[in-house]
PDB file of C-alpha atoms and ligand atoms in Angstrom:
ATOM      1  CA  MET B   1       5.495  -1.988  23.911  1.00  0.00           C
ATOM      2  CA  THR B   2       1.853  -2.683  24.616  1.00  0.00           C
ATOM      3  CA  GLY B   3      -0.310  -1.567  27.472  1.00  0.00           C
ATOM      4  CA  GLY B   4       1.951   1.327  28.511  1.00  0.00           C
ATOM      5  CA  PRO B   5       0.682   4.670  29.659  1.00  0.00           C
ATOM      6  CA  THR B   6      -0.799   6.979  27.027  1.00  0.00           C
ATOM      7  CA  ILE B   7       1.821   9.463  25.875  1.00  0.00           C
ATOM      8  CA  GLN B   8       0.865  12.876  24.665  1.00  0.00           C
ATOM      9  CA  TRP B   9       2.827  13.668  21.501  1.00  0.00           C
ATOM     10  CA  THR B  10       3.027  17.226  20.275  1.00  0.00           C
ATOM     11  CA  VAL B  11       3.425  17.763  16.532  1.00  0.00           C
ATOM     12  CA  SER B  12       6.932  19.141  17.022  1.00  0.00           C
ATOM     13  CA  ALA B  13       8.032  16.233  19.245  1.00  0.00           C
ATOM     14  CA  LEU B  14       6.660  13.817  16.649  1.00  0.00           C
ATOM     15  CA  THR B  15       8.497  15.684  13.864  1.00  0.00           C
ATOM     16  CA  ASP B  16      11.740  15.148  15.789  1.00  0.00           C
ATOM     17  CA  ALA B  17      10.837  11.481  16.253  1.00  0.00           C
ATOM     18  CA  PHE B  18      10.362  11.025  12.478  1.00  0.00           C
ATOM     19  CA  CYS B  19      13.725  12.705  11.791  1.00  0.00           C
ATOM     20  CA  GLU B  20      15.483  10.532  14.377  1.00  0.00           C
ATOM     21  CA  ALA B  21      13.938   7.434  12.787  1.00  0.00           C
ATOM     22  CA  GLY B  22      15.548   8.345   9.437  1.00  0.00           C
ATOM     23  CA  ILE B  23      13.018  10.483   7.561  1.00  0.00           C
ATOM     24  CA  GLU B  24      14.930  13.266   5.787  1.00  0.00           C
ATOM     25  CA  ALA B  25      13.977  16.512   4.092  1.00  0.00           C
ATOM     26  CA  GLY B  26      13.226  15.947   0.406  1.00  0.00           C
ATOM     27  CA  ASP B  27      12.450  12.237   0.800  1.00  0.00           C
ATOM     28  CA  ASN B  28       9.805  10.447  -1.196  1.00  0.00           C
ATOM     29  CA  LEU B  29       7.955   8.484   1.461  1.00  0.00           C
ATOM     30  CA  VAL B  30       5.360   5.718   1.296  1.00  0.00           C
ATOM     31  CA  LEU B  31       3.634   5.474   4.663  1.00  0.00           C
ATOM     32  CA  HIS B  32       1.738   2.541   6.141  1.00  0.00           C
ATOM     33  CA  SER B  33       0.394   3.266   9.576  1.00  0.00           C
ATOM     34  CA  SER B  34      -1.560   2.353  12.661  1.00  0.00           C
ATOM     35  CA  TYR B  35      -2.737   5.491  14.405  1.00  0.00           C
ATOM     36  CA  LYS B  36      -3.667   3.776  17.636  1.00  0.00           C
ATOM     37  CA  CYS B  37      -0.080   2.583  18.139  1.00  0.00           C
ATOM     38  CA  LEU B  38       0.970   6.184  18.780  1.00  0.00           C
ATOM     39  CA  GLY B  39      -1.290   6.973  21.701  1.00  0.00           C
ATOM     40  CA  ALA B  40      -2.685  10.488  21.940  1.00  0.00           C
ATOM     41  CA  VAL B  41      -1.252  12.938  19.395  1.00  0.00           C
ATOM     42  CA  GLU B  42      -1.843  16.677  19.320  1.00  0.00           C
ATOM     43  CA  GLY B  43      -4.284  17.289  16.460  1.00  0.00           C
ATOM     44  CA  GLY B  44      -5.202  13.611  16.094  1.00  0.00           C
ATOM     45  CA  PRO B  45      -4.331  11.790  12.845  1.00  0.00           C
ATOM     46  CA  GLY B  46      -4.000  15.176  11.150  1.00  0.00           C
ATOM     47  CA  GLY B  47      -1.261  16.048  13.650  1.00  0.00           C
ATOM     48  CA  VAL B  48       0.710  12.992  12.538  1.00  0.00           C
ATOM     49  CA  VAL B  49       0.411  14.175   8.931  1.00  0.00           C
ATOM     50  CA  GLU B  50       1.608  17.678   9.867  1.00  0.00           C
ATOM     51  CA  ALA B  51       4.590  16.202  11.721  1.00  0.00           C
ATOM     52  CA  LEU B  52       5.522  14.076   8.707  1.00  0.00           C
ATOM     53  CA  LEU B  53       5.188  17.001   6.299  1.00  0.00           C
ATOM     54  CA  SER B  54       7.476  19.067   8.551  1.00  0.00           C
ATOM     55  CA  ALA B  55      10.069  16.286   8.535  1.00  0.00           C
ATOM     56  CA  LEU B  56       9.833  15.924   4.731  1.00  0.00           C
ATOM     57  CA  GLY B  57      10.044  19.658   4.066  1.00  0.00           C
ATOM     58  CA  PRO B  58       8.708  21.412   0.964  1.00  0.00           C
ATOM     59  CA  ALA B  59      10.605  19.168  -1.479  1.00  0.00           C
ATOM     60  CA  GLY B  60       9.378  15.869  -0.041  1.00  0.00           C
ATOM     61  CA  ASN B  61       6.448  13.763  -1.245  1.00  0.00           C
ATOM     62  CA  LEU B  62       4.231  11.776   1.118  1.00  0.00           C
ATOM     63  CA  MET B  63       2.166   8.925  -0.333  1.00  0.00           C
ATOM     64  CA  VAL B  64      -0.369   6.765   1.510  1.00  0.00           C
ATOM     65  CA  PRO B  65      -2.771   4.080   0.311  1.00  0.00           C
ATOM     66  CA  THR B  66      -6.425   5.172   0.343  1.00  0.00           C
ATOM     67  CA  PHE B  67      -7.698   1.805  -0.831  1.00  0.00           C
ATOM     68  CA  THR B  68     -11.453   1.311  -1.102  1.00  0.00           C
ATOM     69  CA  TYR B  69     -11.622  -2.165  -2.718  1.00  0.00           C
ATOM     70  CA  SER B  70     -14.613  -1.007  -4.749  1.00  0.00           C
ATOM     71  CA  LEU B  71     -15.717  -4.245  -6.347  1.00  0.00           C
ATOM     72  CA  PRO B  72     -19.493  -4.802  -6.430  1.00  0.00           C
ATOM     73  CA  MET B  73     -19.002  -7.943  -4.296  1.00  0.00           C
ATOM     74  CA  TRP B  74     -17.178  -6.042  -1.526  1.00  0.00           C
ATOM     75  CA  SER B  75     -18.454  -2.490  -1.652  1.00  0.00           C
ATOM     76  CA  ALA B  76     -22.062  -1.310  -1.733  1.00  0.00           C
ATOM     77  CA  GLU B  77     -20.958   1.961  -3.372  1.00  0.00           C
ATOM     78  CA  PRO B  78     -18.927   2.515  -6.535  1.00  0.00           C
ATOM     79  CA  PHE B  79     -15.620   4.348  -6.040  1.00  0.00           C
ATOM     80  CA  ASP B  80     -16.107   8.097  -5.861  1.00  0.00           C
ATOM     81  CA  LEU B  81     -12.802   9.970  -6.217  1.00  0.00           C
ATOM     82  CA  HIS B  82     -13.818  12.860  -3.986  1.00  0.00           C
ATOM     83  CA  ASN B  83     -16.033  11.138  -1.417  1.00  0.00           C
ATOM     84  CA  SER B  84     -15.053   7.495  -0.907  1.00  0.00           C
ATOM     85  CA  LYS B  85     -13.285   7.157   2.417  1.00  0.00           C
ATOM     86  CA  SER B  86      -9.994   5.336   2.705  1.00  0.00           C
ATOM     87  CA  ARG B  87     -10.500   1.916   4.243  1.00  0.00           C
ATOM     88  CA  VAL B  88      -6.913   1.532   5.447  1.00  0.00           C
ATOM     89  CA  GLY B  89      -6.653   3.661   8.547  1.00  0.00           C
ATOM     90  CA  ALA B  90      -7.185   7.028  10.190  1.00  0.00           C
ATOM     91  CA  ILE B  91      -3.873   8.567   9.108  1.00  0.00           C
ATOM     92  CA  THR B  92      -4.476   7.684   5.441  1.00  0.00           C
ATOM     93  CA  GLU B  93      -7.906   9.300   5.661  1.00  0.00           C
ATOM     94  CA  ALA B  94      -6.313  12.435   7.168  1.00  0.00           C
ATOM     95  CA  VAL B  95      -3.906  12.604   4.205  1.00  0.00           C
ATOM     96  CA  ARG B  96      -6.795  12.176   1.758  1.00  0.00           C
ATOM     97  CA  LEU B  97      -8.665  15.074   3.379  1.00  0.00           C
ATOM     98  CA  HIS B  98      -5.594  17.357   3.480  1.00  0.00           C
ATOM     99  CA  PRO B  99      -6.184  20.453   1.306  1.00  0.00           C
ATOM    100  CA  ARG B 100      -2.964  19.824  -0.673  1.00  0.00           C
ATOM    101  CA  ALA B 101      -3.520  16.109  -1.273  1.00  0.00           C
ATOM    102  CA  LEU B 102      -4.130  14.638  -4.715  1.00  0.00           C
ATOM    103  CA  ARG B 103      -5.781  11.251  -4.984  1.00  0.00           C
ATOM    104  CA  SER B 104      -5.204   8.812  -7.816  1.00  0.00           C
ATOM    105  CA  PHE B 105      -8.239   7.600  -9.730  1.00  0.00           C
ATOM    106  CA  HIS B 106      -8.375   3.885  -9.055  1.00  0.00           C
ATOM    107  CA  PRO B 107     -11.510   2.013  -7.926  1.00  0.00           C
ATOM    108  CA  THR B 108      -9.707  -0.508  -5.731  1.00  0.00           C
ATOM    109  CA  HIS B 109      -6.199   0.786  -4.875  1.00  0.00           C
ATOM    110  CA  SER B 110      -6.182   4.583  -4.990  1.00  0.00           C
ATOM    111  CA  VAL B 111      -3.410   6.495  -3.214  1.00  0.00           C
ATOM    112  CA  ALA B 112      -3.177  10.051  -1.899  1.00  0.00           C
ATOM    113  CA  VAL B 113      -0.037  12.153  -2.279  1.00  0.00           C
ATOM    114  CA  ILE B 114       1.012  15.475  -0.762  1.00  0.00           C
ATOM    115  CA  GLY B 115       4.076  17.133  -2.260  1.00  0.00           C
ATOM    116  CA  PRO B 116       5.459  18.993  -5.246  1.00  0.00           C
ATOM    117  CA  ASP B 117       5.353  15.889  -7.502  1.00  0.00           C
ATOM    118  CA  ALA B 118       1.914  14.660  -6.445  1.00  0.00           C
ATOM    119  CA  GLU B 119       0.394  15.157  -9.881  1.00  0.00           C
ATOM    120  CA  GLU B 120       3.050  13.112 -11.651  1.00  0.00           C
ATOM    121  CA  ILE B 121       2.854  10.333  -9.028  1.00  0.00           C
ATOM    122  CA  VAL B 122      -0.939   9.878  -9.103  1.00  0.00           C
ATOM    123  CA  ARG B 123      -1.674  10.376 -12.811  1.00  0.00           C
ATOM    124  CA  ASN B 124      -3.293   7.727 -14.985  1.00  0.00           C
ATOM    125  CA  HIS B 125      -3.625   5.073 -12.295  1.00  0.00           C
ATOM    126  CA  LEU B 126      -6.796   3.596 -13.804  1.00  0.00           C
ATOM    127  CA  HIS B 127      -4.879   2.642 -16.945  1.00  0.00           C
ATOM    128  CA  SER B 128      -2.196   0.856 -14.997  1.00  0.00           C
ATOM    129  CA  THR B 129      -2.644  -2.107 -12.663  1.00  0.00           C
ATOM    130  CA  PRO B 130      -3.309  -1.500  -8.937  1.00  0.00           C
ATOM    131  CA  ILE B 131       0.231  -1.921  -7.589  1.00  0.00           C
ATOM    132  CA  GLY B 132       2.068  -2.736 -10.815  1.00  0.00           C
ATOM    133  CA  LEU B 133       5.101  -1.358 -12.596  1.00  0.00           C
ATOM    134  CA  GLU B 134       3.320   1.760 -13.936  1.00  0.00           C
ATOM    135  CA  SER B 135       1.262   2.425 -10.803  1.00  0.00           C
ATOM    136  CA  PRO B 136       2.062   5.148  -8.248  1.00  0.00           C
ATOM    137  CA  PHE B 137       3.934   2.459  -6.292  1.00  0.00           C
ATOM    138  CA  GLY B 138       6.131   1.765  -9.334  1.00  0.00           C
ATOM    139  CA  ARG B 139       6.805   5.481  -9.632  1.00  0.00           C
ATOM    140  CA  MET B 140       7.858   5.621  -5.988  1.00  0.00           C
ATOM    141  CA  VAL B 141      10.240   2.696  -6.599  1.00  0.00           C
ATOM    142  CA  ARG B 142      11.865   4.632  -9.457  1.00  0.00           C
ATOM    143  CA  ARG B 143      12.108   7.699  -7.214  1.00  0.00           C
ATOM    144  CA  GLY B 144      14.071   5.710  -4.651  1.00  0.00           C
ATOM    145  CA  ALA B 145      11.394   6.224  -2.026  1.00  0.00           C
ATOM    146  CA  LYS B 146      11.533   5.089   1.558  1.00  0.00           C
ATOM    147  CA  ILE B 147       8.754   3.021   3.164  1.00  0.00           C
ATOM    148  CA  LEU B 148       7.819   3.674   6.770  1.00  0.00           C
ATOM    149  CA  MET B 149       5.728   1.054   8.534  1.00  0.00           C
ATOM    150  CA  LEU B 150       4.506   3.229  11.423  1.00  0.00           C
ATOM    151  CA  GLY B 151       3.420   0.841  14.166  1.00  0.00           C
ATOM    152  CA  THR B 152       2.748  -1.829  11.532  1.00  0.00           C
ATOM    153  CA  HIS B 153       4.398  -4.911  10.095  1.00  0.00           C
ATOM    154  CA  GLN B 154       5.084  -6.294   6.638  1.00  0.00           C
ATOM    155  CA  ASP B 155       1.507  -7.604   6.391  1.00  0.00           C
ATOM    156  CA  THR B 156       0.483  -4.041   5.505  1.00  0.00           C
ATOM    157  CA  ASN B 157       3.404  -3.403   3.136  1.00  0.00           C
ATOM    158  CA  SER B 158       1.587  -2.954  -0.193  1.00  0.00           C
ATOM    159  CA  SER B 159       4.927  -2.691  -1.964  1.00  0.00           C
ATOM    160  CA  LEU B 160       5.304  -6.442  -1.480  1.00  0.00           C
ATOM    161  CA  HIS B 161       2.460  -6.711  -4.032  1.00  0.00           C
ATOM    162  CA  TYR B 162       4.666  -4.615  -6.325  1.00  0.00           C
ATOM    163  CA  CYS B 163       7.439  -7.168  -5.720  1.00  0.00           C
ATOM    164  CA  GLU B 164       5.042 -10.017  -6.644  1.00  0.00           C
ATOM    165  CA  VAL B 165       4.494  -8.275  -9.985  1.00  0.00           C
ATOM    166  CA  ALA B 166       8.165  -7.367 -10.467  1.00  0.00           C
ATOM    167  CA  ALA B 167       9.126 -11.008  -9.809  1.00  0.00           C
ATOM    168  CA  ASN B 168       6.482 -11.966 -12.401  1.00  0.00           C
ATOM    169  CA  LEU B 169       4.965 -14.559 -10.079  1.00  0.00           C
ATOM    170  CA  PRO B 170       2.439 -16.555 -12.160  1.00  0.00           C
ATOM    171  CA  TYR B 171      -0.222 -16.379  -9.410  1.00  0.00           C
ATOM    172  CA  ILE B 172      -0.825 -12.660  -9.946  1.00  0.00           C
ATOM    173  CA  ARG B 173      -3.032 -13.796 -12.845  1.00  0.00           C
ATOM    174  CA  VAL B 174      -5.426 -15.585 -10.459  1.00  0.00           C
ATOM    175  CA  ALA B 175      -8.266 -13.357  -9.222  1.00  0.00           C
ATOM    176  CA  PHE B 176     -10.744 -13.827  -6.377  1.00  0.00           C
ATOM    177  CA  ARG B 177     -13.539 -14.879  -8.735  1.00  0.00           C
ATOM    178  CA  GLU B 178     -13.398 -18.526  -9.719  1.00  0.00           C
ATOM    179  CA  GLY B 179     -11.537 -19.127 -12.964  1.00  0.00           C
ATOM    180  CA  MET B 180     -11.014 -15.424 -13.699  1.00  0.00           C
ATOM    181  CA  ASP B 181      -7.783 -13.529 -14.262  1.00  0.00           C
ATOM    182  CA  TYR B 182      -9.297 -10.123 -13.488  1.00  0.00           C
ATOM    183  CA  GLU B 183     -11.844  -8.468 -11.218  1.00  0.00           C
ATOM    184  CA  LEU B 184     -14.536  -6.041 -12.297  1.00  0.00           C
ATOM    185  CA  ALA B 185     -14.419  -2.833 -10.253  1.00  0.00           C
ATOM    186  CA  TRP B 186     -16.967  -0.050 -10.301  1.00  0.00           C
ATOM    187  CA  PHE B 187     -16.687   3.703 -10.027  1.00  0.00           C
ATOM    188  CA  PHE B 188     -18.431   6.988 -10.726  1.00  0.00           C
ATOM    189  CA  ASN B 189     -16.983   8.711 -13.780  1.00  0.00           C
ATOM    190  CA  GLU B 190     -16.571  12.482 -13.898  1.00  0.00           C
ATOM    191  CA  ASN B 191     -20.177  12.834 -15.115  1.00  0.00           C
ATOM    192  CA  GLY B 192     -21.472  10.950 -12.087  1.00  0.00           C
ATOM    193  CA  GLN B 193     -22.362   7.837 -14.087  1.00  0.00           C
ATOM    194  CA  ILE B 194     -21.423   4.345 -12.941  1.00  0.00           C
ATOM    195  CA  GLU B 195     -18.715   2.648 -14.989  1.00  0.00           C
ATOM    196  CA  TYR B 196     -16.904  -0.661 -14.693  1.00  0.00           C
ATOM    197  CA  ALA B 197     -13.214  -1.381 -15.190  1.00  0.00           C
ATOM    198  CA  GLN B 198     -11.283  -4.616 -15.532  1.00  0.00           C
ATOM    199  CA  VAL B 199      -8.580  -4.892 -12.897  1.00  0.00           C
ATOM    200  CA  PHE B 200      -5.697  -7.211 -13.737  1.00  0.00           C
ATOM    201  CA  GLU B 201      -2.784  -8.235 -11.489  1.00  0.00           C
ATOM    202  CA  VAL B 202      -5.188  -8.229  -8.555  1.00  0.00           C
ATOM    203  CA  PRO B 203      -3.310  -7.748  -5.265  1.00  0.00           C
ATOM    204  CA  GLY B 204      -4.389 -10.759  -3.250  1.00  0.00           C
ATOM    205  CA  CYS B 205      -4.064 -11.441   0.421  1.00  0.00           C
ATOM    206  CA  SER B 206      -1.303 -10.061   2.657  1.00  0.00           C
ATOM    207  CA  ARG B 207      -2.004 -12.111   5.792  1.00  0.00           C
ATOM    208  CA  GLY B 208       1.101 -14.200   5.154  1.00  0.00           C
ATOM    209  CA  PHE B 209       3.501 -11.328   4.427  1.00  0.00           C
ATOM    210  CA  ARG B 210       5.173 -11.358   7.841  1.00  0.00           C
ATOM    211  CA  VAL B 211       7.131 -14.482   6.851  1.00  0.00           C
ATOM    212  CA  ILE B 212       9.436 -12.233   4.841  1.00  0.00           C
ATOM    213  CA  GLU B 213      10.296  -9.941   7.785  1.00  0.00           C
ATOM    214  CA  GLY B 214      13.088 -12.152   9.104  1.00  0.00           C
ATOM    215  CA  PRO B 215      14.792 -12.622   5.714  1.00  0.00           C
ATOM    216  CA  LEU B 216      14.551  -8.868   4.943  1.00  0.00           C
ATOM    217  CA  ARG B 217      16.022  -8.039   8.356  1.00  0.00           C
ATOM    218  CA  GLU B 218      18.854 -10.555   7.871  1.00  0.00           C
ATOM    219  CA  ARG B 219      19.660  -9.064   4.483  1.00  0.00           C
ATOM    220  CA  GLY B 220      19.899  -5.624   6.084  1.00  0.00           C
ATOM    221  CA  VAL B 221      17.064  -4.014   4.078  1.00  0.00           C
ATOM    222  CA  LEU B 222      14.567  -3.746   6.944  1.00  0.00           C
ATOM    223  CA  ARG B 223      15.508  -1.512   9.854  1.00  0.00           C
ATOM    224  CA  ASP B 224      13.548  -1.585  13.110  1.00  0.00           C
ATOM    225  CA  VAL B 225      12.946   1.924  14.409  1.00  0.00           C
ATOM    226  CA  LEU B 226      10.926   3.478  17.192  1.00  0.00           C
ATOM    227  CA  VAL B 227       8.637   6.381  16.294  1.00  0.00           C
ATOM    228  CA  GLY B 228       6.675   8.071  19.061  1.00  0.00           C
ATOM    229  CA  GLY B 229       7.071   4.921  21.136  1.00  0.00           C
ATOM    230  CA  ALA B 230       5.622   2.740  18.365  1.00  0.00           C
ATOM    231  CA  PRO B 231       7.794  -0.126  17.079  1.00  0.00           C
ATOM    232  CA  SER B 232       8.089   0.613  13.363  1.00  0.00           C
ATOM    233  CA  GLN B 233      10.069  -0.438  10.299  1.00  0.00           C
ATOM    234  CA  LEU B 234      11.960   1.585   7.695  1.00  0.00           C
ATOM    235  CA  LEU B 235      12.916   0.307   4.239  1.00  0.00           C
ATOM    236  CA  GLU B 236      14.502   1.900   1.184  1.00  0.00           C
ATOM    237  CA  MET B 237      12.825   0.733  -2.016  1.00  0.00           C
ATOM    238  CA  ALA B 238      16.096   0.769  -3.967  1.00  0.00           C
ATOM    239  CA  ARG B 239      17.509  -1.876  -1.640  1.00  0.00           C
ATOM    240  CA  PHE B 240      14.352  -3.650  -0.483  1.00  0.00           C
ATOM    241  CA  VAL B 241      12.729  -4.338  -3.886  1.00  0.00           C
ATOM    242  CA  PRO B 242      15.633  -6.248  -5.502  1.00  0.00           C
ATOM    243  CA  VAL B 243      16.153  -8.338  -2.369  1.00  0.00           C
ATOM    244  CA  ALA B 244      12.431  -9.156  -2.042  1.00  0.00           C
ATOM    245  CA  VAL B 245      12.230 -10.010  -5.763  1.00  0.00           C
ATOM    246  CA  GLU B 246      15.218 -12.338  -5.374  1.00  0.00           C
ATOM    247  CA  ILE B 247      13.638 -14.057  -2.344  1.00  0.00           C
ATOM    248  CA  LEU B 248      10.278 -14.465  -4.150  1.00  0.00           C
ATOM    249  CA  SER B 249      11.888 -15.718  -7.345  1.00  0.00           C
ATOM    250  CA  ALA B 250      13.573 -18.471  -5.324  1.00  0.00           C
ATOM    251  CA  GLU B 251      10.389 -19.318  -3.415  1.00  0.00           C
ATOM    252  CA  PRO B 252       7.381 -18.116  -5.453  1.00  0.00           C
ATOM    253  CA  SER B 253       4.643 -19.276  -3.040  1.00  0.00           C
ATOM    254  CA  LEU B 254       6.300 -17.790   0.067  1.00  0.00           C
ATOM    255  CA  LEU B 255       3.802 -14.955   0.586  1.00  0.00           C
ATOM    256  CA  LEU B 256       0.636 -17.065   0.258  1.00  0.00           C
ATOM    257  CA  CYS B 257      -1.135 -17.585   3.587  1.00  0.00           C
ATOM    258  CA  ASN B 258      -2.473 -20.803   5.079  1.00  0.00           C
ATOM    259  CA  THR B 259      -5.644 -19.328   6.572  1.00  0.00           C
ATOM    260  CA  VAL B 260      -8.582 -21.661   5.926  1.00  0.00           C
ATOM    261  CA  GLN B 261     -11.080 -18.868   5.211  1.00  0.00           C
ATOM    262  CA  CYS B 262      -8.745 -17.072   2.756  1.00  0.00           C
ATOM    263  CA  GLN B 263     -10.559 -16.521  -0.529  1.00  0.00           C
ATOM    264  CA  ILE B 264      -7.502 -16.514  -2.761  1.00  0.00           C
ATOM    265  CA  CYS B 265      -4.221 -17.950  -1.423  1.00  0.00           C
ATOM    266  CA  GLY B 266      -5.389 -21.575  -1.711  1.00  0.00           C
ATOM    267  CA  LYS B 267      -6.435 -21.018  -5.328  1.00  0.00           C
ATOM    268  CA  ARG B 268      -3.135 -19.315  -6.083  1.00  0.00           C
ATOM    269  CA  ARG B 269      -1.136 -22.119  -4.481  1.00  0.00           C
ATOM    270  CA  GLU B 270      -3.033 -24.702  -6.584  1.00  0.00           C
ATOM    271  CA  PHE B 271      -2.366 -22.638  -9.683  1.00  0.00           C
ATOM    272  CA  MET B 272       1.346 -22.562  -8.871  1.00  0.00           C
ATOM    273  CA  LYS B 273       1.435 -26.348  -8.464  1.00  0.00           C
ATOM    274  CA  LYS B 274      -0.157 -26.783 -11.895  1.00  0.00           C
ATOM    275  CA  ASN B 275       1.872 -24.129 -13.679  1.00  0.00           C
ATOM    276  CA  THR B 276       5.361 -24.427 -12.266  1.00  0.00           C
ATOM    277  CA  GLY B 277       7.692 -27.349 -12.214  1.00  0.00           C
TER     278      GLY B 277
HETATM  279 ZN1   ZN Y   1      -4.424 -15.548   2.067  1.00  0.00          ZN
END
């Protein structure tokens, strides 16, 4: 599915494509996306958002990551709720800029939600952990949300970080900084002053996450779908999370990558060797 001719997708044709792929009115949906996999879409990334909102209808909730990773070591600017751009793709930025979107206040792993329950989904994120049990992702799990990987693979599935926490994998206590169990993030508070927050259960690296695709597919919790010509994946949290937690509990280091330049997986693997039998 690469290198084909550019297809012009209208918003209404894309709405139909989302419905055919299994998105239903009233769904809670977590979207991970690659805009360039779709080719040319009427209205650009904003057109994709309109198509999704049409498929979800007025009762549905659409959530996307708008992560900024605002740690002083990675980001020259503190997190600014209203102005920091999403660093995870054009469609997520289009959701953030949508007039009905609410963004959670979190200096590293904020999300944006459009829908009738947006306020409840995004509230109090700073006092939770980034992708932990009480985060917006945890709330979407309890809502029985679907996850659509639009033109992407499991290596962008942030909910696998939720599964790392839910499986209580010991390595979630190992941060990027040497010997630390938390990172220090920075943000502008509502008075425009810079503040710092401790971030525990730091989501690490997701380079290795594709190893779980096969097992999830075999267990019937990952469905391959085609949306607008883009090979995509659809999962239901109610079925996917327990299966992923079971797989990770049996093999706790499965998701750690072997990339030499990775700043965290090696440390986490060492930690697991020392702290598990
Ligand atoms: Zn890694």
